[in-house]
Coordinates of C-alpha atoms in Angstrom, one line a residue:
X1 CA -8.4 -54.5 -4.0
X2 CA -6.0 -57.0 -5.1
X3 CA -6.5 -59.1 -8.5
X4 CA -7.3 -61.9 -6.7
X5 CA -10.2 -60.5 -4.3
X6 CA -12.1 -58.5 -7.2
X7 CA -12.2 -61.8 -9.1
X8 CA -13.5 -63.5 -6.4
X9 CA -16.0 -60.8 -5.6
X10 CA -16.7 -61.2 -9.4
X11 CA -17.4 -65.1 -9.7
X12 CA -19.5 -64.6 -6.5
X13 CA -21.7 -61.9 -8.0
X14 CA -22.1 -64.4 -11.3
X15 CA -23.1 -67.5 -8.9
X16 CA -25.9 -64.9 -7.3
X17 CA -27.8 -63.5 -10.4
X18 CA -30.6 -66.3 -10.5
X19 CA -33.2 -64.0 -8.6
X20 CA -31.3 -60.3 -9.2
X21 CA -29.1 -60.0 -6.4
X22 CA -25.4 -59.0 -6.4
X23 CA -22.8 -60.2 -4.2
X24 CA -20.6 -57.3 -2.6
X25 CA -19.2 -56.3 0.6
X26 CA -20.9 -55.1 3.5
X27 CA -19.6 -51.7 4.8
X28 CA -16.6 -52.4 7.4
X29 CA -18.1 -52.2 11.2
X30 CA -17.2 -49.4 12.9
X31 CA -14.3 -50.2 15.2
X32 CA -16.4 -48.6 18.2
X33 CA -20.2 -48.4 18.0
X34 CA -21.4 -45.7 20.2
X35 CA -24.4 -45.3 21.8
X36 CA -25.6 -43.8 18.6
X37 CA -28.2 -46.0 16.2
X38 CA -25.7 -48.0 13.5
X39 CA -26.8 -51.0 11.7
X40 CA -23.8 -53.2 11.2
X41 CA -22.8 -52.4 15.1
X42 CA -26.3 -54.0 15.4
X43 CA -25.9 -56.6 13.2
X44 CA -22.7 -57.4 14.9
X45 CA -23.7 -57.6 18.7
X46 CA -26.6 -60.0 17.0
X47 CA -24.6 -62.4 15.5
X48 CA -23.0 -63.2 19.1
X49 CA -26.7 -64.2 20.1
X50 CA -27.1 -68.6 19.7
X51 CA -30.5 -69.0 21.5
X52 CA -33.7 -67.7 23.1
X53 CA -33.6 -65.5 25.7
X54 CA -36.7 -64.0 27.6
X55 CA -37.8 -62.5 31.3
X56 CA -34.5 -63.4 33.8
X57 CA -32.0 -64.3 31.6
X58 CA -28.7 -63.3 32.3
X59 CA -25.2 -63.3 30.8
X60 CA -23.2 -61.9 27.8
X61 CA -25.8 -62.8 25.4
X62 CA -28.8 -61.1 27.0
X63 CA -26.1 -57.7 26.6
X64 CA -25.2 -58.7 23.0
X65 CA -29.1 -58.0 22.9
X66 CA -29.1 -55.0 24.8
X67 CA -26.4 -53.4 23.2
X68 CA -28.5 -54.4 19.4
X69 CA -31.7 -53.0 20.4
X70 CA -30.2 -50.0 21.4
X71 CA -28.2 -49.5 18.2
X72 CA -31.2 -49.8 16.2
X73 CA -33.1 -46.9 18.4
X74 CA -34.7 -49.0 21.5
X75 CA -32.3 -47.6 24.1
X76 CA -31.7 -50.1 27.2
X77 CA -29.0 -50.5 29.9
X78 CA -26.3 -53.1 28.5
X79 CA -26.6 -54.9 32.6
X80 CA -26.3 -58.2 31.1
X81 CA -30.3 -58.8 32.6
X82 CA -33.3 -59.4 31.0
X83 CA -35.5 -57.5 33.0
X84 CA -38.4 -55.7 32.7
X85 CA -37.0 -52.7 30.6
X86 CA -35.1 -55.2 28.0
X87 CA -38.5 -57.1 28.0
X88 CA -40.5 -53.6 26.9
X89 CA -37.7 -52.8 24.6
X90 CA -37.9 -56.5 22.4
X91 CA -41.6 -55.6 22.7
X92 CA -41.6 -52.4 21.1
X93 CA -38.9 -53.5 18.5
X94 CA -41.0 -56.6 17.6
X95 CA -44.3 -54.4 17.3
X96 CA -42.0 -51.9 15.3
X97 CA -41.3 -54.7 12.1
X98 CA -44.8 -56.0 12.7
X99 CA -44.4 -59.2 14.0
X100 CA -45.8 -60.6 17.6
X101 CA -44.5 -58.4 20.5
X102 CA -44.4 -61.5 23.1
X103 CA -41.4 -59.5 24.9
X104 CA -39.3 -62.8 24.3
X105 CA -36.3 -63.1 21.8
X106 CA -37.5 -65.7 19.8
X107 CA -35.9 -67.5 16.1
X108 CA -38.2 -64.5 14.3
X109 CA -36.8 -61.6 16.0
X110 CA -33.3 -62.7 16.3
X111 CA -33.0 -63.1 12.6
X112 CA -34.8 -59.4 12.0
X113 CA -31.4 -58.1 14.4
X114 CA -28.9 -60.2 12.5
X115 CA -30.2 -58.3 9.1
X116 CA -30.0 -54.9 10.6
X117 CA -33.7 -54.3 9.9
X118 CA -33.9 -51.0 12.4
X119 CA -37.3 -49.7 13.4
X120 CA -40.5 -48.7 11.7
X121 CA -40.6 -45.4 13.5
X122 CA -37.4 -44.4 11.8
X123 CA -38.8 -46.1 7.7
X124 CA -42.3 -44.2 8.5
X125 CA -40.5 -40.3 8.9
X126 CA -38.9 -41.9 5.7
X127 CA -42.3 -42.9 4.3
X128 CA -43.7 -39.2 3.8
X129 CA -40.6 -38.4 1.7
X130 CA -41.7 -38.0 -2.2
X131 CA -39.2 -36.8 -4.8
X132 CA -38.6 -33.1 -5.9
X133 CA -38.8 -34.3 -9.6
X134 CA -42.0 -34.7 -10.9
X135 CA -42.8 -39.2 -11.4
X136 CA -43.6 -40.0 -15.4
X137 CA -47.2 -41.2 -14.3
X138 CA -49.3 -41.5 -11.0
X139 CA -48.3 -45.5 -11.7
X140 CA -44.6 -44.3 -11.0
X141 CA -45.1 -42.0 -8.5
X142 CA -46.9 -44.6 -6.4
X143 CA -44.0 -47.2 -7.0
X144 CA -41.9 -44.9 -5.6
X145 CA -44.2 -44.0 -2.4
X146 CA -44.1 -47.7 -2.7
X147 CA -40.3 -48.0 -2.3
X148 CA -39.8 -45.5 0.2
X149 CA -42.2 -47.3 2.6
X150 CA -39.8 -50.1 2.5
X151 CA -37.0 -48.4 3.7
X152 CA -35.2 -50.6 6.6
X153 CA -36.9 -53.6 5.6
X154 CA -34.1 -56.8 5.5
X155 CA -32.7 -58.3 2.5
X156 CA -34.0 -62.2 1.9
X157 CA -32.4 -63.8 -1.4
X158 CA -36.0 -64.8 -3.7
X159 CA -38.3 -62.5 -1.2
X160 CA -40.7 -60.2 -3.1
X161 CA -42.2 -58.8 0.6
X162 CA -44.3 -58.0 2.1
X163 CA -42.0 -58.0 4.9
X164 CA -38.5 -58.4 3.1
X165 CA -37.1 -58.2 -0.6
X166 CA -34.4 -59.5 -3.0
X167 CA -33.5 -56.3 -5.5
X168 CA -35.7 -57.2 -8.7
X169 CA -38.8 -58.8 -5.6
X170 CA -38.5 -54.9 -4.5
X171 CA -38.8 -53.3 -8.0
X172 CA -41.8 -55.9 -9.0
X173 CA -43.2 -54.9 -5.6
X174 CA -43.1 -51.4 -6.2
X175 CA -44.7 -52.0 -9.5
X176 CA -47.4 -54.6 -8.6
X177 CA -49.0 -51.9 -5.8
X178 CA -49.1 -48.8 -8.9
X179 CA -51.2 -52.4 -11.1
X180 CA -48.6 -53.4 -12.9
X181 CA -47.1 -56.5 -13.7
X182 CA -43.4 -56.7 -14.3
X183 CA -40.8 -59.7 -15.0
X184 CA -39.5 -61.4 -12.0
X185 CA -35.6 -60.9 -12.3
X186 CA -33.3 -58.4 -12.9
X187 CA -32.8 -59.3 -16.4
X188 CA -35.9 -60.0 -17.4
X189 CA -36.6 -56.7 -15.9
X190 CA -33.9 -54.7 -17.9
X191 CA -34.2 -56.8 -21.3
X192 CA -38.3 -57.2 -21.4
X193 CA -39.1 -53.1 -20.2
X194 CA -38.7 -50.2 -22.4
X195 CA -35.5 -49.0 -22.2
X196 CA -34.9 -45.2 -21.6
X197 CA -32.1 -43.4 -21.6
X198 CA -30.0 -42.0 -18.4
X199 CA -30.7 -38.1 -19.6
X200 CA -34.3 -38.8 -19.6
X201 CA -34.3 -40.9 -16.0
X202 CA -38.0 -40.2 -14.4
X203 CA -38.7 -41.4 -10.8
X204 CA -40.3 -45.0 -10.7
X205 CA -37.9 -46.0 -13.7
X206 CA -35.8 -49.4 -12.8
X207 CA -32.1 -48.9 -13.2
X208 CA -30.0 -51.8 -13.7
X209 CA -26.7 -52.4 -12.5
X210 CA -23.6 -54.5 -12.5
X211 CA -23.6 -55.5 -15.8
X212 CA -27.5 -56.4 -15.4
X213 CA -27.6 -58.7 -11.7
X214 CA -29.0 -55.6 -10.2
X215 CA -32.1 -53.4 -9.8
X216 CA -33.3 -50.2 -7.7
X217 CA -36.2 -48.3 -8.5
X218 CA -35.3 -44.4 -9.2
X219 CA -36.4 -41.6 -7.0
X220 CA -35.1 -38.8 -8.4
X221 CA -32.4 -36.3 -7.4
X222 CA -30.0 -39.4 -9.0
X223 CA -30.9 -41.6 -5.8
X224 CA -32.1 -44.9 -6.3
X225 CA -34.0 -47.1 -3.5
X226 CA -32.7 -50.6 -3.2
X227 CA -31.8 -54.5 -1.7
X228 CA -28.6 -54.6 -1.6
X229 CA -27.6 -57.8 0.1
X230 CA -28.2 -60.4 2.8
X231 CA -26.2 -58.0 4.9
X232 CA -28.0 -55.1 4.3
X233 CA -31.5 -53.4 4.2
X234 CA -33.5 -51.5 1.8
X235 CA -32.2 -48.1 1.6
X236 CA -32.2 -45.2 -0.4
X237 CA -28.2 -44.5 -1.9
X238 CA -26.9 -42.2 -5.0
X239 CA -27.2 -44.2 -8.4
X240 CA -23.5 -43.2 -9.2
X241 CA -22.1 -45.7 -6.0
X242 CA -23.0 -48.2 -8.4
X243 CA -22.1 -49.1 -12.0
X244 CA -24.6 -48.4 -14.0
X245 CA -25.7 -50.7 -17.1
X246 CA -28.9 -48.8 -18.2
X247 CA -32.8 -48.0 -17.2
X248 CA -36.4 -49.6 -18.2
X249 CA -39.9 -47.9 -17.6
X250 CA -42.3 -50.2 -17.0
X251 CA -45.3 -47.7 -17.6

């Protein structure tokens, strides 16, 4: 990365502390998306979508939509119709992120496809998942059930859920459902917590990141669960793919 870009990328991630967010980015698209469930391919075909489109619409738009749904694991045909099996489709994605399955792209979905946010189906297989390393308290170990039931939920800068996060609204989530009340943003988070050291890491501890502008809640195994960005979800990733500042334990 030239001088020039990582001090760009720098000043951005200053202007985008206020709530604990970071500013990085996204993962490049791949150049082909196959048939295959990937995110960005979905976020991608999404983006070429401008307006509502329901039962008999036709045209490149209504197959930007096809092609999204299917890369987020609601398979249809890419015919460039909205028939009845792209109708079922938008219904079953809607019903899958819990919002009203009218069978119609509407504002509310379209922006759920634009983040990426993929299907329930795929976050609740996630949702079982518990750590191999044994949580400091049953307060931690239900923050991290907590976190792990987010998984695939989108990114909204200042959103502490239910339905999407910023990073520190994800870690005061987590939190809140174990009964416990944290600070709002990252720093607050990192400088108003006990601070424990990375040898002594215990799942349900907040890590911080980037100098501070970042959080993710620790799972164990050295993964962390996370909101990255506006063009990302929540998702689990190792703690070392990001620089690490230091770690608070809230209880």
């Amino acid at each position: 990365m030239s001088t020039i870009r990582t001090t760009a990328v720098a000043v951005a991630a200053t202007a985008a502390l206020g709530a604990g967010t970071f500013a990085t980015a996204a993962p490049a698209e791949a150049a082909v998306c196959s048939s295959r469930a990937n995110v960005y391919c979905s976020m991608s075909h999404a983006k070429k979508i401008s307006s509502n489109l329901g039962y008999g619409s036709r045209g490149s738009q209504v197959k930007s939509l096809q092609n999204a749904l299917t890369q987020v694991g609601f398979r249809v045909p890419a015919t460039g119709y909205f028939g009845t099996q792209t109708r079922a489709a938008v219904k079953s994605y809607q019903a899958s992120r819990g919002i009203a399955a009218t069978g119609t792209l509407d504002k509310r979905t379209l922006s759920y496809l634009r983040v990426g946010a993929g299907a329930k189906k795929t976050a609740a297989k996630k949702r079982t998942v518990t750590s191999s390393v044994t949580a400091s308290s049953s307060k931690a170990q239900r923050a991290v059930n907590f976190a792990h039931a987010q998984l695939g939920k989108p990114y909204v800068y200042g959103a502490t859920g239910p339905r999407a996060f910023d990073c520190s609204g994800l870690t005061g989530a987590a939190w809140r459902s174990a009964g416990v009340s944290i600070p709002r943003t990252s720093y607050a988070q990192y400088n108003g917590l006990r601070k424990v050291s990375k040898s002594n890491l215990q799942p349900g501890d907040i890590i911080s990141f980037y100098g501070g502008g970042h959080v993710g809640i620790y799972v164990g195994n050295g993964d962390v669960i996370h909101a990255p960005n506006s063009r990302s979800v929540v998702k689990k990733v190792k703690m070392n793919t990001m620089p690490y500042r230091g770690a608070v334990r809230p209880a």
